[in-house]
Each structure stands twice: as structure tokens, then as C-alpha cells.
Amino acid sequence: MRIQLEGFQEDKRPLTLNSLRQQQYSLNRLLLLAIQNGDAEMQESLKRQLQEKEACIDRMNAGIGLELKAH
């Protein structure tokens, strides 16, 4: 199951580091609720989504680092 975060329309809004971090924060809050409710299936889904967000953040940070070194 994939959670669509309200207010985050990735296909219509430009992807920024701030928006990724906001999505990561929201996913973490949802994960906390899933843990509190004992919903193992939801926990696994949210963990996968968090890993995807973290990978995007890492790629974006790496790109920013490359840009800074180039100047």
C-alpha cells in the first residue's frame, strides 16, 4: 500500500530538498502511528517509502556537493 501524502503532488510541483524533507517528516509521523497501532503491513510500506525518500535526499545532496565543488 502506498500512502499519498496530502499536500504533496510530486508530479505537479518541483522537487526540492525542503519538500523531500517535509515528506520524510510526514512519513516518519505515519510510521510512528503505525507502530503505535501495531500495523505491521503499514510499517513495512512506510519504511520502503522512507528509504526511497532518503535515497532521493542523498542523491540531491550529492548533486549539490558536486555543484559547490565545480564553482
Coordinates of N, CA, C and O in Angstrom, one line a residue:
M1 N 0.8 -1.2 0.0 CA 0.0 0.0 0.0 C 0.9 1.2 0.0 O 1.8 1.3 0.7
R2 N 0.6 2.2 -0.8 CA 1.4 3.4 -0.9 C 0.5 4.6 -0.4 O -0.6 4.7 -0.8
I3 N 1.1 5.3 0.5 CA 0.4 6.5 1.1 C 0.6 7.7 0.3 O 1.7 8.0 -0.1
Q4 N -0.5 8.4 -0.1 CA -0.4 9.7 -0.8 C -0.5 10.7 0.3 O -1.5 10.9 0.9
L5 N 0.6 11.4 0.4 CA 0.7 12.5 1.4 C -0.1 13.7 1.0 O 0.1 14.2 -0.1
E6 N -1.0 14.1 1.8 CA -1.9 15.3 1.4 C -1.0 16.5 1.3 O -0.1 16.8 2.1
G7 N -1.1 17.3 0.2 CA -0.4 18.5 0.0 C 0.9 18.2 -0.8 O 1.6 19.2 -1.1
F8 N 1.2 17.0 -1.0 CA 2.4 16.7 -1.8 C 2.0 16.0 -3.1 O 1.7 14.9 -3.2
Q9 N 2.0 16.8 -4.2 CA 1.7 16.3 -5.5 C 3.0 16.3 -6.3 O 3.3 17.3 -7.0
E10 N 3.8 15.2 -6.2 CA 5.1 15.2 -6.8 C 5.1 15.4 -8.3 O 6.1 15.9 -8.8
D11 N 4.1 15.0 -9.0 CA 4.1 15.2 -10.4 C 3.8 16.6 -10.8 O 4.0 16.9 -12.0
K12 N 3.3 17.5 -10.0 CA 2.9 18.8 -10.3 C 3.8 19.9 -9.7 O 3.8 21.0 -10.2
R13 N 4.5 19.6 -8.7 CA 5.3 20.5 -8.0 C 6.8 20.2 -8.2 O 7.2 19.0 -8.3
P14 N 7.7 21.2 -8.3 CA 9.1 21.0 -8.5 C 9.6 20.3 -7.2 O 9.2 20.6 -6.1
L15 N 10.5 19.4 -7.4 CA 11.1 18.6 -6.3 C 12.2 19.4 -5.7 O 13.2 19.8 -6.4
T16 N 12.1 19.7 -4.4 CA 13.1 20.4 -3.7 C 13.6 19.6 -2.5 O 12.9 18.7 -2.1
L17 N 14.8 20.0 -2.0 CA 15.2 19.3 -0.8 C 14.3 19.5 0.4 O 14.0 18.6 1.1
N18 N 13.8 20.7 0.5 CA 12.8 21.0 1.5 C 11.5 20.2 1.4 O 11.0 19.6 2.4
S19 N 11.0 20.0 0.2 CA 9.8 19.2 0.0 C 10.1 17.8 0.3 O 9.2 17.1 0.9
L20 N 11.2 17.3 0.0 CA 11.6 15.9 0.3 C 11.7 15.7 1.8 O 11.2 14.7 2.3
R21 N 12.3 16.6 2.5 CA 12.4 16.5 3.9 C 11.0 16.6 4.6 O 10.8 16.0 5.6
Q22 N 10.1 17.4 4.1 CA 8.8 17.5 4.6 C 8.0 16.2 4.4 O 7.3 15.7 5.3
Q23 N 8.2 15.6 3.3 CA 7.6 14.3 3.0 C 8.2 13.2 3.9 O 7.5 12.4 4.5
Q24 N 9.5 13.3 4.1 CA 10.2 12.3 5.0 C 9.6 12.5 6.5 O 9.3 11.5 7.2
Y25 N 9.4 13.7 6.9 CA 8.9 14.0 8.2 C 7.5 13.4 8.4 O 7.2 12.8 9.4
S26 N 6.7 13.6 7.3 CA 5.3 13.1 7.4 C 5.3 11.6 7.4 O 4.5 11.0 8.1
L27 N 6.1 11.0 6.6 CA 6.2 9.5 6.6 C 6.6 9.0 8.0 O 6.1 8.0 8.5
N28 N 7.6 9.7 8.6 CA 8.0 9.3 9.9 C 6.9 9.4 11.0 O 6.7 8.5 11.8
R29 N 6.1 10.4 10.9 CA 4.9 10.5 11.8 C 3.9 9.4 11.5 O 3.4 8.8 12.5
L30 N 3.7 9.1 10.2 CA 2.8 8.0 9.9 C 3.3 6.7 10.4 O 2.6 5.8 10.9
L31 N 4.6 6.5 10.3 CA 5.3 5.3 10.8 C 5.1 5.1 12.3 O 4.8 4.1 12.8
L32 N 5.2 6.2 13.0 CA 5.0 6.2 14.5 C 3.6 5.8 14.8 O 3.4 4.9 15.7
L33 N 2.6 6.3 14.0 CA 1.2 5.9 14.3 C 1.0 4.4 14.0 O 0.3 3.7 14.7
A34 N 1.7 3.9 12.9 CA 1.5 2.5 12.5 C 2.1 1.6 13.6 O 1.6 0.6 13.9
I35 N 3.3 2.1 14.2 CA 3.9 1.3 15.2 C 3.0 1.3 16.5 O 2.8 0.2 17.1
Q36 N 2.4 2.4 16.8 CA 1.6 2.5 18.0 C 0.3 1.6 17.8 O -0.2 1.1 18.8
N37 N -0.2 1.5 16.5 CA -1.4 0.7 16.3 C -1.1 -0.7 16.0 O -2.0 -1.5 15.8
G38 N 0.2 -1.1 15.9 CA 0.6 -2.5 15.7 C 0.3 -2.9 14.3 O 0.1 -4.1 14.0
D39 N 0.3 -2.0 13.3 CA 0.0 -2.4 11.9 C 1.3 -2.7 11.1 O 2.0 -1.8 10.6
A40 N 1.7 -3.9 11.2 CA 3.0 -4.4 10.6 C 3.1 -4.1 9.1 O 4.1 -3.7 8.6
E41 N 2.0 -4.4 8.4 CA 1.9 -4.2 6.9 C 2.2 -2.7 6.6 O 2.9 -2.4 5.7
M42 N 1.5 -1.8 7.3 CA 1.7 -0.4 7.0 C 3.1 0.0 7.4 O 3.7 0.9 6.7
Q43 N 3.7 -0.5 8.5 CA 5.0 -0.2 8.9 C 6.0 -0.5 7.7 O 6.9 0.3 7.4
E44 N 5.9 -1.7 7.2 CA 6.8 -2.1 6.1 C 6.6 -1.2 4.9 O 7.6 -0.8 4.2
S45 N 5.4 -0.8 4.5 CA 5.1 0.0 3.4 C 5.8 1.4 3.6 O 6.4 2.0 2.7
L46 N 5.6 1.9 4.8 CA 6.1 3.3 5.1 C 7.7 3.2 5.2 O 8.3 4.2 4.8
K47 N 8.2 2.1 5.7 CA 9.7 2.0 5.7 C 10.3 2.0 4.3 O 11.3 2.6 4.1
R48 N 9.6 1.3 3.4 CA 10.1 1.3 2.0 C 10.0 2.7 1.4 O 10.9 3.2 0.7
Q49 N 8.9 3.4 1.7 CA 8.8 4.8 1.2 C 9.8 5.7 1.8 O 10.4 6.6 1.1
L50 N 10.1 5.5 3.1 CA 11.1 6.3 3.7 C 12.5 6.1 3.1 O 13.3 7.0 2.9
Q51 N 12.8 4.8 2.7 CA 14.1 4.5 2.1 C 14.2 5.2 0.7 O 15.2 5.7 0.4
E52 N 13.1 5.2 0.0 CA 13.0 5.9 -1.3 C 13.3 7.4 -1.1 O 14.1 8.0 -1.9
K53 N 12.7 8.0 -0.1 CA 12.9 9.5 0.1 C 14.3 9.7 0.6 O 14.9 10.7 0.1
E54 N 14.9 8.9 1.4 CA 16.2 9.0 1.9 C 17.2 8.9 0.7 O 18.2 9.7 0.6
A55 N 16.9 8.0 -0.2 CA 17.8 7.9 -1.4 C 17.7 9.1 -2.3 O 18.7 9.6 -2.8
C56 N 16.5 9.7 -2.4 CA 16.4 10.9 -3.2 C 17.1 12.1 -2.5 O 17.8 12.9 -3.2
I57 N 17.0 12.2 -1.2 CA 17.7 13.2 -0.5 C 19.2 13.0 -0.6 O 19.9 14.0 -0.9
D58 N 19.7 11.8 -0.5 CA 21.1 11.6 -0.7 C 21.6 12.0 -2.1 O 22.7 12.6 -2.2
R59 N 20.8 11.6 -3.1 CA 21.2 12.0 -4.5 C 21.2 13.5 -4.7 O 22.1 14.0 -5.3
M60 N 20.2 14.1 -4.1 CA 20.1 15.6 -4.2 C 21.3 16.2 -3.5 O 21.9 17.2 -4.0
N61 N 21.6 15.8 -2.3 CA 22.7 16.3 -1.5 C 24.1 16.1 -2.3 O 24.9 16.9 -2.3
A62 N 24.2 14.9 -2.9 CA 25.4 14.6 -3.7 C 25.5 15.6 -4.9 O 26.6 16.1 -5.2
G63 N 24.4 15.9 -5.5 CA 24.4 16.8 -6.6 C 24.7 18.2 -6.2 O 25.5 18.9 -6.9
I64 N 24.2 18.6 -5.0 CA 24.6 19.9 -4.5 C 26.0 20.0 -4.2 O 26.7 21.0 -4.5
G65 N 26.6 18.9 -3.6 CA 28.0 18.9 -3.3 C 28.9 19.0 -4.6 O 29.9 19.7 -4.6
L66 N 28.4 18.4 -5.6 CA 29.2 18.4 -6.9 C 29.1 19.8 -7.5 O 30.1 20.3 -8.0
E67 N 28.0 20.5 -7.4 CA 27.8 21.9 -7.9 C 28.7 22.8 -7.1 O 29.3 23.7 -7.7
L68 N 28.8 22.6 -5.8 CA 29.6 23.5 -5.0 C 31.1 23.4 -5.3 O 31.9 24.3 -5.3
K69 N 31.5 22.1 -5.6 CA 32.9 21.9 -5.9 C 33.3 22.4 -7.2 O 34.4 22.8 -7.5
A70 N 32.3 22.5 -8.2 CA 32.6 23.0 -9.5 C 32.8 24.5 -9.5 O 33.5 25.0 -10.4
H71 N 32.3 25.2 -8.5 CA 32.5 26.7 -8.5 C 33.7 27.1 -7.8 O 34.4 26.9 -7.2

